[in-house]
Tab-separated table of C-alpha atoms and ligand atoms in Angstrom:
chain	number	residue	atom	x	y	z
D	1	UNK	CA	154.013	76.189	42.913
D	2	UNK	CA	154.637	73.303	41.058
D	3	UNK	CA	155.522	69.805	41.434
D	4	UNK	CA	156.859	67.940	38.308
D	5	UNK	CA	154.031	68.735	35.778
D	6	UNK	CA	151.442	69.236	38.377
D	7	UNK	CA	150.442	73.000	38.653
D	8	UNK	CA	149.118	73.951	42.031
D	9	UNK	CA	147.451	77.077	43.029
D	10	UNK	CA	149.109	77.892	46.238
D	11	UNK	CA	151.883	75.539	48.176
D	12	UNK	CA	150.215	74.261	51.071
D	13	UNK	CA	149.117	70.824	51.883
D	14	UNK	CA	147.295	68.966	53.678
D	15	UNK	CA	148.937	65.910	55.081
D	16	UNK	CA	147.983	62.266	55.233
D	17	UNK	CA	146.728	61.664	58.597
D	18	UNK	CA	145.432	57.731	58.152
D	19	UNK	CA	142.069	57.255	59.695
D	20	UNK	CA	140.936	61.107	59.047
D	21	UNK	CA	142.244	62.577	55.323
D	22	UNK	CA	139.842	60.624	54.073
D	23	UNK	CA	137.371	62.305	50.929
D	24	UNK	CA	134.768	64.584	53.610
D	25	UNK	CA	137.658	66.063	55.730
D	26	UNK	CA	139.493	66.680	51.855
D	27	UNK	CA	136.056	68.265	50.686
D	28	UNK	CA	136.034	70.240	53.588
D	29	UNK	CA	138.967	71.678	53.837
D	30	UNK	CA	138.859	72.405	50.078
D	31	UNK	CA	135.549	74.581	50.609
D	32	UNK	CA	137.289	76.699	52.865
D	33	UNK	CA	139.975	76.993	50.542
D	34	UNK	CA	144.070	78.240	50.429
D	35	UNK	CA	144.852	74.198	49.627
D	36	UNK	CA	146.869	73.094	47.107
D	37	UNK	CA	146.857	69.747	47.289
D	38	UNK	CA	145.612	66.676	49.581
D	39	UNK	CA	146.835	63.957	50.413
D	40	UNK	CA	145.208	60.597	51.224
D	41	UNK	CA	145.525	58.240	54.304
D	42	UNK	CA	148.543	55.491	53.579
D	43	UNK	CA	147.155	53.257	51.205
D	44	UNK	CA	148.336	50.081	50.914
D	45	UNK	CA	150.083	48.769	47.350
D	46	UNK	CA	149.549	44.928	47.890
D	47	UNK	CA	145.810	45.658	49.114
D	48	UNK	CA	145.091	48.402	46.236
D	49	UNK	CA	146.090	46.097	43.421
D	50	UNK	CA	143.862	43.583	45.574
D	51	UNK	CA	141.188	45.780	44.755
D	52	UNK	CA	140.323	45.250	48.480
D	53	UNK	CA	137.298	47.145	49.091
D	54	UNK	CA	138.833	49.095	52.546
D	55	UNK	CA	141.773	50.065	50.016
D	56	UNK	CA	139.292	50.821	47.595
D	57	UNK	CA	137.601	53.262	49.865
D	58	UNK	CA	140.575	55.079	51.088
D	59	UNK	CA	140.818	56.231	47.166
D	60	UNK	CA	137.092	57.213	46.799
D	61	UNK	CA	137.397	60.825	45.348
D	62	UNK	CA	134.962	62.927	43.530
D	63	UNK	CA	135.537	65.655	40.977
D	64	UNK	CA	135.410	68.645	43.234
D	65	UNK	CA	138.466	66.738	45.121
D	66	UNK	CA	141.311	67.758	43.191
D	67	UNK	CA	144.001	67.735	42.919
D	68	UNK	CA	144.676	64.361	44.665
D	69	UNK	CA	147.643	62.624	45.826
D	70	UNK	CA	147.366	59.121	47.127
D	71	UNK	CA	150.015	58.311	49.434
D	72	UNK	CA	151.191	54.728	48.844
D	73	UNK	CA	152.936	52.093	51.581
D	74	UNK	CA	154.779	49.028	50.532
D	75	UNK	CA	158.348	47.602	50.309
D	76	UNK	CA	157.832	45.314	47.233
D	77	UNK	CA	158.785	47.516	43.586
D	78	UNK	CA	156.392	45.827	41.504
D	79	UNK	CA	153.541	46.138	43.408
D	80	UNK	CA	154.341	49.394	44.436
D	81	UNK	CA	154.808	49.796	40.694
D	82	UNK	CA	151.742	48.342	39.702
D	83	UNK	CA	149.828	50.609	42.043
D	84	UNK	CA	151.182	53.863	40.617
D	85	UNK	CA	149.987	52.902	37.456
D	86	UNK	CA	146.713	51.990	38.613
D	87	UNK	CA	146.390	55.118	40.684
D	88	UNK	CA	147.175	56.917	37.135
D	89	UNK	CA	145.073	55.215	35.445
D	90	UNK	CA	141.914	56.155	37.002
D	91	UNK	CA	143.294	59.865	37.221
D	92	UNK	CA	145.093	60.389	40.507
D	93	UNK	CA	147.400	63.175	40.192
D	94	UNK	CA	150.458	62.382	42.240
D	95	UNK	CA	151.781	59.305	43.700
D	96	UNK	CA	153.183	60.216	47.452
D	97	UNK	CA	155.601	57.158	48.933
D	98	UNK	CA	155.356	56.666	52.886
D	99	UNK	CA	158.788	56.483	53.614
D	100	UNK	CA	158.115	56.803	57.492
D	101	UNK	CA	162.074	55.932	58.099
D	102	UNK	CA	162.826	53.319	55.443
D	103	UNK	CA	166.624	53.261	56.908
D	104	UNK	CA	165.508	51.880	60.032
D	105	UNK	CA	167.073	48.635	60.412
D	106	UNK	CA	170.463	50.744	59.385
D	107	UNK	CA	170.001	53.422	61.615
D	108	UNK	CA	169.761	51.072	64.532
D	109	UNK	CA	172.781	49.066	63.626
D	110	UNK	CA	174.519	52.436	63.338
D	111	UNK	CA	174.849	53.241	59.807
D	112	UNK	CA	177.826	52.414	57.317
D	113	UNK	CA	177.542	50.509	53.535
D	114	UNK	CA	174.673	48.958	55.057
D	115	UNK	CA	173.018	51.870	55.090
D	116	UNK	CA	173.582	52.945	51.360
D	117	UNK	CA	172.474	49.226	50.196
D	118	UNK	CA	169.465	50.270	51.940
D	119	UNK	CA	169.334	53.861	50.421
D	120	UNK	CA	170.171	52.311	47.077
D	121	UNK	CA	167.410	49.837	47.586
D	122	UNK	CA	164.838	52.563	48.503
D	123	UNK	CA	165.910	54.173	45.464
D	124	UNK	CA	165.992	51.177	42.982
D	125	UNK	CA	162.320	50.735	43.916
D	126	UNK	CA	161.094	54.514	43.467
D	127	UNK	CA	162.800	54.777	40.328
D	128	UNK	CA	160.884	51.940	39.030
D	129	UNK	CA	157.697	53.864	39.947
D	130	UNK	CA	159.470	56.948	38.177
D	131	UNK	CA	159.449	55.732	35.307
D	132	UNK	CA	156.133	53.596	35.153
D	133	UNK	CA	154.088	56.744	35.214
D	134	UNK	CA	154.010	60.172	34.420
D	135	UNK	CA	152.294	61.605	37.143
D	136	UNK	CA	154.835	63.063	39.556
D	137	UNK	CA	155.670	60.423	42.480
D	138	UNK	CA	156.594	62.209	45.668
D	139	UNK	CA	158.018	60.557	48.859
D	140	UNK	CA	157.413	61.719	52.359
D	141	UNK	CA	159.759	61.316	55.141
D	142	UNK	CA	161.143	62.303	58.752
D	143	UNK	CA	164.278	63.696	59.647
D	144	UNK	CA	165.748	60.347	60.125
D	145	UNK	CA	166.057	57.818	63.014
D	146	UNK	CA	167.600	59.815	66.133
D	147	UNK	CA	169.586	62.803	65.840
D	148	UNK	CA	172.702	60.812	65.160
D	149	UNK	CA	171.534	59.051	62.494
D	150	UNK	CA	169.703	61.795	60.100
D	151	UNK	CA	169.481	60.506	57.118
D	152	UNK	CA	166.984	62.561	55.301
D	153	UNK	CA	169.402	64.327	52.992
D	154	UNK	CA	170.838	61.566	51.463
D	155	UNK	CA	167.791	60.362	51.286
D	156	UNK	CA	166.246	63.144	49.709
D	157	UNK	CA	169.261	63.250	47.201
D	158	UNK	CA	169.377	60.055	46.189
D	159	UNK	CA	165.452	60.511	45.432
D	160	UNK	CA	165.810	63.362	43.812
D	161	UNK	CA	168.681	61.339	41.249
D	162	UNK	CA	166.015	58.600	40.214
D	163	UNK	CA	163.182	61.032	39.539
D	164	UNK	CA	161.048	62.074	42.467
D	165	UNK	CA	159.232	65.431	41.781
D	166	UNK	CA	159.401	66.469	45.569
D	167	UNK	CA	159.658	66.179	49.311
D	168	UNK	CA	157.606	66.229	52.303
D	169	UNK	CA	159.745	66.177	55.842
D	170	UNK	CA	158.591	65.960	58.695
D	171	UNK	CA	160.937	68.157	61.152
D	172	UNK	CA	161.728	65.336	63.663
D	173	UNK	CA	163.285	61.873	63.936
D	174	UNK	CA	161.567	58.691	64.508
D	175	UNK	CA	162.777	58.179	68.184
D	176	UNK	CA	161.339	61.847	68.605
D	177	UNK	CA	157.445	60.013	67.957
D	178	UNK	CA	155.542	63.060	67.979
D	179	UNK	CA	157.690	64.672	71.107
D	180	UNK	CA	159.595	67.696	71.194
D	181	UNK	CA	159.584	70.238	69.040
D	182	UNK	CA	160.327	70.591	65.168
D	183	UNK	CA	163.821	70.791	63.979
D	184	UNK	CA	163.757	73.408	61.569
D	185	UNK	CA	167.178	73.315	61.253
D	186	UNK	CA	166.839	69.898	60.274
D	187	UNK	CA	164.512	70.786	57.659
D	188	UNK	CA	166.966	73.680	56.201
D	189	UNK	CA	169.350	70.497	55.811
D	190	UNK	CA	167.030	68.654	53.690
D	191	UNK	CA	166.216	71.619	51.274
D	192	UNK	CA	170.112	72.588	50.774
D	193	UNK	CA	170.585	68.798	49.948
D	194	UNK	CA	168.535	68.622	46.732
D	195	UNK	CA	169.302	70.529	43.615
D	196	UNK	CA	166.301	71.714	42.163
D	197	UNK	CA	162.842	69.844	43.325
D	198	UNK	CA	160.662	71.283	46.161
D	199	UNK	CA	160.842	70.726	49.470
D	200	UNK	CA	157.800	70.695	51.767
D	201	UNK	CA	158.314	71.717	55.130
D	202	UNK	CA	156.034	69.584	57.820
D	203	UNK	CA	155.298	69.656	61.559
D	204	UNK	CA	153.214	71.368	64.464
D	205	UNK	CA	151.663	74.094	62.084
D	206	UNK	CA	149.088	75.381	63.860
D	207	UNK	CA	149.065	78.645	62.801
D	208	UNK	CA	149.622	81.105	59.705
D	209	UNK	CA	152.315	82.762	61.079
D	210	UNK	CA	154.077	79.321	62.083
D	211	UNK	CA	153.632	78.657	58.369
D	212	UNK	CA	155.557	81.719	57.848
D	213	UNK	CA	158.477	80.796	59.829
D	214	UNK	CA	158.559	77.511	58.775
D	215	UNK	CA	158.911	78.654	55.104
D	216	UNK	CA	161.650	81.524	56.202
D	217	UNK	CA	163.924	79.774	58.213
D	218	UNK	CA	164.063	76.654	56.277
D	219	UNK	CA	163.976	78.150	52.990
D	220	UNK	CA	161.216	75.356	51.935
D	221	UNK	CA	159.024	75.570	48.748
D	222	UNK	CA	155.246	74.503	50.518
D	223	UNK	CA	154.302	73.726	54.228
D	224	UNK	CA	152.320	70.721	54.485
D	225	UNK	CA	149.414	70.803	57.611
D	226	UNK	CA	148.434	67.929	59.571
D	227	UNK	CA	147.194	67.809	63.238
D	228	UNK	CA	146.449	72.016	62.803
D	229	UNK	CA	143.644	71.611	59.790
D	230	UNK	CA	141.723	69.601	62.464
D	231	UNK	CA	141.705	72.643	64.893
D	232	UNK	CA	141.547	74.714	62.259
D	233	UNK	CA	140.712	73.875	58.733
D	234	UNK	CA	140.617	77.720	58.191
D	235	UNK	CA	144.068	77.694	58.506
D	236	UNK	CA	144.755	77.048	54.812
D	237	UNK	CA	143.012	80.141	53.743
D	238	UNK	CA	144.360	82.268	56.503
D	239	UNK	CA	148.220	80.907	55.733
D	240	UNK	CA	147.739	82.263	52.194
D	241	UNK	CA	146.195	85.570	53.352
D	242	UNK	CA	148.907	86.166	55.722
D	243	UNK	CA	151.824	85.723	53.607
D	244	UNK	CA	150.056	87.593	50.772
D	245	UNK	CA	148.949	90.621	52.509
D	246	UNK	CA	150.530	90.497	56.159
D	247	UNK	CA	147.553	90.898	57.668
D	248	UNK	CA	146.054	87.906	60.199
D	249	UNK	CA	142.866	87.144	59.506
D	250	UNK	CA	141.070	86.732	63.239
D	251	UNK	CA	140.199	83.186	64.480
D	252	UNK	CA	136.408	81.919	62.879
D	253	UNK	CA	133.565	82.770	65.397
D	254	UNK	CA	131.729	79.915	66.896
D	255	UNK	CA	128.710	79.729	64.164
D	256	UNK	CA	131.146	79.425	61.554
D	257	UNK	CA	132.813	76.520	63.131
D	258	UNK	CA	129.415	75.339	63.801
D	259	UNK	CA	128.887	75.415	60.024
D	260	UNK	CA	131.886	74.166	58.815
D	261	UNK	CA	131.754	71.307	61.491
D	262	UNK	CA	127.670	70.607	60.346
D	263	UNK	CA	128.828	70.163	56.654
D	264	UNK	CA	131.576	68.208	57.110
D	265	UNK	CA	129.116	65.903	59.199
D	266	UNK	CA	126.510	66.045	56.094
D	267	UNK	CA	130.064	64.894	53.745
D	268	UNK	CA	130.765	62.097	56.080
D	269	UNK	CA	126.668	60.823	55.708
D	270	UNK	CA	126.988	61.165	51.913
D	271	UNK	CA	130.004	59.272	51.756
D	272	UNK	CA	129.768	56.719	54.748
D	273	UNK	CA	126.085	56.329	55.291
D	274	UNK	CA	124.176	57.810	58.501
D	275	UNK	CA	125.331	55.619	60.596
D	276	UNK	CA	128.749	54.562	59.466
D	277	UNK	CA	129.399	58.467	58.902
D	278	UNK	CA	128.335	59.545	62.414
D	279	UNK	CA	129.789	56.957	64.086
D	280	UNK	CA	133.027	57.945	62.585
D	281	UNK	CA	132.108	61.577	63.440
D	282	UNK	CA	132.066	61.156	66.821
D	283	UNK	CA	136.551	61.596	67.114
D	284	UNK	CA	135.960	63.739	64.589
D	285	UNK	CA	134.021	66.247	66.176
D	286	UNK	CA	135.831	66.928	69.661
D	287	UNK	CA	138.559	68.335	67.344
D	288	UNK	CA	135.966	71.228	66.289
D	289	UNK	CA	135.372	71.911	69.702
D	290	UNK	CA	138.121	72.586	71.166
D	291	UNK	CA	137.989	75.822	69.940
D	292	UNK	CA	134.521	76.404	71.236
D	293	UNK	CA	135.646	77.244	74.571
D	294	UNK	CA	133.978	75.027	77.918
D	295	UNK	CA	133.177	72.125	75.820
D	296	UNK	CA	132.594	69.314	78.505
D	297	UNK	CA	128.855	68.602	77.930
D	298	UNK	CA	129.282	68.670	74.095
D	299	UNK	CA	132.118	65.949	74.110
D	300	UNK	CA	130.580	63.517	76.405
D	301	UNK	CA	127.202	63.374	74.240
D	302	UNK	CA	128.917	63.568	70.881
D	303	UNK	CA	130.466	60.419	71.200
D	304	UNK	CA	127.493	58.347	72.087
D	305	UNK	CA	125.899	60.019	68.335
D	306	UNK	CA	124.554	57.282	65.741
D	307	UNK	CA	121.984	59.639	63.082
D	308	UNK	CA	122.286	63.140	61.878
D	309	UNK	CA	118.744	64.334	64.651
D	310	UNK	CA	121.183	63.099	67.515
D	311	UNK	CA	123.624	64.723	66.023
D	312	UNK	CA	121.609	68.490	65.772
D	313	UNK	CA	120.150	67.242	69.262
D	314	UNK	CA	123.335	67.179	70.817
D	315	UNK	CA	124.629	70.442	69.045
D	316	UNK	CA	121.417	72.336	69.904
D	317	UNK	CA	121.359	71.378	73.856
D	318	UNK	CA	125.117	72.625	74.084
D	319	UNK	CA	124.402	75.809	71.938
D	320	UNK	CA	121.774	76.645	74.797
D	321	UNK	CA	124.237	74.754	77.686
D	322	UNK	CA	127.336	77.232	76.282
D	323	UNK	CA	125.203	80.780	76.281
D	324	UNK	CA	126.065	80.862	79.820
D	325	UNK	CA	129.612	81.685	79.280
D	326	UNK	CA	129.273	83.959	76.599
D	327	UNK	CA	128.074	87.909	76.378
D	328	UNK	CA	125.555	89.572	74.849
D	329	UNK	CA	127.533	89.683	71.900
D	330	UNK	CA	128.111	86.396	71.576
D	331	UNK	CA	131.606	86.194	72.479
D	332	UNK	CA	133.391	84.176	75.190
D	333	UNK	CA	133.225	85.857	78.275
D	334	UNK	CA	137.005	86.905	79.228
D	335	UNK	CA	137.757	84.530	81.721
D	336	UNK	CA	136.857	81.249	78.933
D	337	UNK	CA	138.379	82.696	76.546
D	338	UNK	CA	141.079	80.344	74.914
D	339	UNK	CA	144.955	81.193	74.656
D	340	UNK	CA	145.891	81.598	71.066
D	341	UNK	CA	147.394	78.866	70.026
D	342	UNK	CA	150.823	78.698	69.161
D	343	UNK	CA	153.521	76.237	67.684
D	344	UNK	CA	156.099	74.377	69.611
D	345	UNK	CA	158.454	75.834	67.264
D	346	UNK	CA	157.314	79.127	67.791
D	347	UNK	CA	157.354	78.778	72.016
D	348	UNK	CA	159.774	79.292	74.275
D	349	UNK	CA	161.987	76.148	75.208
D	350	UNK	CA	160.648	76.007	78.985
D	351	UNK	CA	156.657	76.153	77.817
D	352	UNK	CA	157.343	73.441	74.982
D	353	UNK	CA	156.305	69.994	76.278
D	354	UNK	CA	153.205	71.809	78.257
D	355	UNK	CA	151.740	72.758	74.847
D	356	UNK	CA	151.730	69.756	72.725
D	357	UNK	CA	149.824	68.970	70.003
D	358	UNK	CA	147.516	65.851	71.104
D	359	UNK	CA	148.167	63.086	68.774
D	360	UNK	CA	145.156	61.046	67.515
D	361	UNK	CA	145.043	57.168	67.891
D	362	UNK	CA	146.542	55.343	65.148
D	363	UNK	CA	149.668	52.844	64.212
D	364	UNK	CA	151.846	55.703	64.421
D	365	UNK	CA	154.911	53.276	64.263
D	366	UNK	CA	154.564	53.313	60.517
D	367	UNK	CA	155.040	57.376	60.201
P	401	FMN	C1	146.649	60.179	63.387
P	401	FMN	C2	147.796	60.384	62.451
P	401	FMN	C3	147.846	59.684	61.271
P	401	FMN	C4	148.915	59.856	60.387
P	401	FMN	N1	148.920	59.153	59.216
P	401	FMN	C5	149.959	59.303	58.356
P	401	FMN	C6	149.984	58.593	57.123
P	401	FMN	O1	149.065	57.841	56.774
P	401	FMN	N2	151.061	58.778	56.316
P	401	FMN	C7	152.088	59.621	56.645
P	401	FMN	O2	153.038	59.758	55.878
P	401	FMN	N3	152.066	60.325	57.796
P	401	FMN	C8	151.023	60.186	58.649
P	401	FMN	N4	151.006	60.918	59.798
P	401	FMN	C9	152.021	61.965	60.004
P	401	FMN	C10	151.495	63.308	59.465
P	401	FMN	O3	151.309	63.279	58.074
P	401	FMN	C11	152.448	64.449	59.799
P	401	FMN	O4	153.706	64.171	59.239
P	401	FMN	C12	152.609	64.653	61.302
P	401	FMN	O5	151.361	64.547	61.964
P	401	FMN	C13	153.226	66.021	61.617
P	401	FMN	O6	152.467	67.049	61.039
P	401	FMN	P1	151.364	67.893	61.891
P	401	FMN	O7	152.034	68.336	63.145
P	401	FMN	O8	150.977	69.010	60.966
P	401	FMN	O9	150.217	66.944	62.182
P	401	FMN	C14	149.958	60.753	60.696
P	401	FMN	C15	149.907	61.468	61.884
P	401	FMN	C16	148.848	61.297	62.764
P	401	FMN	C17	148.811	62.098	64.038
C-alpha cells in the first residue's frame, strides 16, 4: 500500500484517538506488529508553530516509531502551512488534516453555494499545504453532517483535485456522535467518488474479520483502527494474518495481555516519568482488562496507582484474586468466559445499540 510517495508495509492504521495515540501506545502497538502507519493525537497548527511545549509533546517520536503521521487541526492556511513544513522538516512522514466536519456551518443552514464556498475554502487551504511540502498530506473526515447532508464525496473529490494523497472516513455523520452503527454504504460512496488516491475505511473495527468486511463491501484501500487497538492491540497483526491466510488467529491468553499491558506501562515511565506515566496509565489500563474476564478488584485499585511497585502490587494481588475463576489450565472457567466480540456492523440490527463500543472521555465535538 502506498500513499503518495510513502511506502507502507501493510494498509492498516491506527487512528488518532487525542489523549491516548500518543508515542507508548504507537510503540506498542508497533511491537506487536501488522501496522502500517500511526497516527498522532490532533495537534494543534497555531500551538505547534508556538513551539508550545504540550504541542511539542504530542510530536515526541523516536526512531523505532515510524512511519509517523501527525494529524494537524486548524482553520488558518498559513499556519496550517507553516506547520506542515515544520512537521517535514524534522522528518514526519505524512501530514493528516482533522477535518472532523469542516462543512458544518453549511450543513446546518442546509447546503447550497454556501456550501461549495466552504468546500472551495477547505480546499484553497489544503492545497496550500500541498504544495508547501512533499510529504503526502492526508485529510480525515466523517460521512458528513446528518444523513441528508453527506458531504464526504465532494469533499473527498475536491481534495483529491488540489493534491491530497488519501482519505480516512469515518462511516458515520456528525449528528450520529459515536451512535449507531457504521454506514458502510456510506463509505462505498466516498471510495467511488475519487479517481485514483486511497481510501481508508474507519469505524467500530474490533475485529479481523470486521476488517475484512469493511475492506469488501466498501471496496476501500486500508482500514484504519481506533477504539478496537485498545481492546486489542493484537488486532493489527491478526487483521493481516486473516486476510493473508484465512485463518483467525485465537484471542491472546491472559499472560500475554499481561505482558503487552506491563510494557506499555514501562513506555509510558520512559516517556512521561513514573509518576506522570502511571498516573496517565491508570484509563489506560481498564482497557486491557476488559478482556481479562471478572475484572472488578483490578479496576478499582488501578486507578488509585502513582509508581511502577503499586503498579506490579496491584497486578500481582488480582493475578492471585482472578485464579478463582479460572481452571487448572489457566483458562476462564465457562461460565466467565467473555462473548467474542463483534462489530456493530457485523450484528444484527436488534442487538446493535446493546453492544456499543464505550467511547473514552475527550472533546469529541471536534471529530
Ligand atoms: C477518545 C477519542 C479521541 C479521538 N481523537 C481524535 C483525533 O484527535 N482526531 C481525529 O481525527 N479523530 C479522533 N477520534 C476519532 C477516531 O479517530 C475514529 O475516527 C473513531 O473513534 C472511530 O473509529 P474506531 O471505532 O475504530 O475508534 C477520536 C475518538 C475517540 C473515541
Amino acid at each position: 500500500m502506498q500513499i503518495g510517495s510513502l511506502k507502507l508495509s501493510s494498509s492498516l492504521f491506527l487512528s488518532p484517538l487525542a489523549g491516548y495515540t500518543n508515542l507508548p501506545f504507537r510503540l506498542t502497538v508497533r511491537e506487536v506488529g501488522g501496522l502500517g502507519l500511526a497516527t498522532t493525537d490532533l495537534v494543534n497548527a497555531r500551538s505547534l508553530l508556538e513551539k508550545n511545549p504540550k504541542a511539542l509533546k504530542l510530536i515526541e517520536t523516536l526512531p523505532a516509531d515510524k512511519p509517523l503521521a501527525v494529524q494537524l487541526f486548524g482553520s488558518v492556511p498559513e499556519e496550517m502551512r507553516d506547520a506542515a513544513q515544520y512537521l517535514e522538516s524534522i522528518g514526519v512522514n505524512s501530514v493528516d488534516i482533522n477535518m472532523g466536519c469542516p462543512v458544518r456551518k453549511v450543513c446546518r443552514v442546509g447546503g447550497g453555494s454556501a456550501m461549495m464556498t466552504e468546500l472551495e475554502k477547505t480546499a484553497a487551504l489544503v492545497e496550500g499545504m500541498v504544495q508547501a511540502v512533499r510529504i503526502p498530506v492526508t485529510a480525515k473526515m466523517r460521512l458528513g453532517w446528518d444523513d441528508e447532508n453527506l458531504t464526504a464525496p465532494d469533499l473527498a473529490r475536491a481534495l483529491e483535485g488540489v493534491g491530497v494523497a488519501a482519505i480516512f472516513v469515518h462511516g458515520r455523520t456528525r449528528q450520529q456522535g459515536f451512535s449507531g452503527t457504521i454506514n458502510l454504504k456510506g463509505i462505498r460512496t466516498v471510495v467511488e467518488s475519487v479517481q485514483s488516491i486511497p481510501v481508508i475505511g474507519n469505524g467500530d473495527v474490533t475485529t479481523p474479520e470486521a476488517a475484512k468486511k469493511m475492506f469488501e463491501e466498501t471496496g476501500c484501500a486500508g482500514v484504519s483502527i481506533g477504539r478496537g487497538a485498545f481492546y486489542n492491540p493484537w488486532i493489527f497483526e491478526h487483521t493481516l494474518n486473516y486476510l493473508r491466510t484465512g485463518d483467525l488467529p485465537p484471542e491472546p491468553r491472559f499472560e500475554e495481555r499481561v505482558r503487552v499491558m506491563c510494557r506499555h506501562l514501562d513506555l509510558m515511565i520512559e516517556v512521561f516519568g513514573e509518576e506522570h506515566g502511571c498516573r496517565m496509565f491508570r484509563k489506560v489500563a481498564p482497557w486491557y482488562s476488559k478482556r481479562f474476564g471478572p475484572a472488578n478488584e483490578f479496576n478499582k485499585r488501578v486507578v488509585q496507582v502513582s509508581s511502577k511497585a503499586e503498579f506490579h502490587t496491584v497486578l500481582q494481588n488480582y493475578i492471585r484474586w482472578r485464579e478463582q475463576f479460572v481452571d487448572e489450565s489457566g483458562e476462564l472457567k465457562p461460565r466467565f468466559q467473555l462473548a467474542p466480540m463483534v462489530a456493530s456492523f457485523m450484528q444484527e440490527p436488534a442487538v446493535t445499540g446493546r453492544q456499543q463500543i464505550p467511547v473514552p472521555k475527550g472533546p469529541v465535538e471536534i471529530w
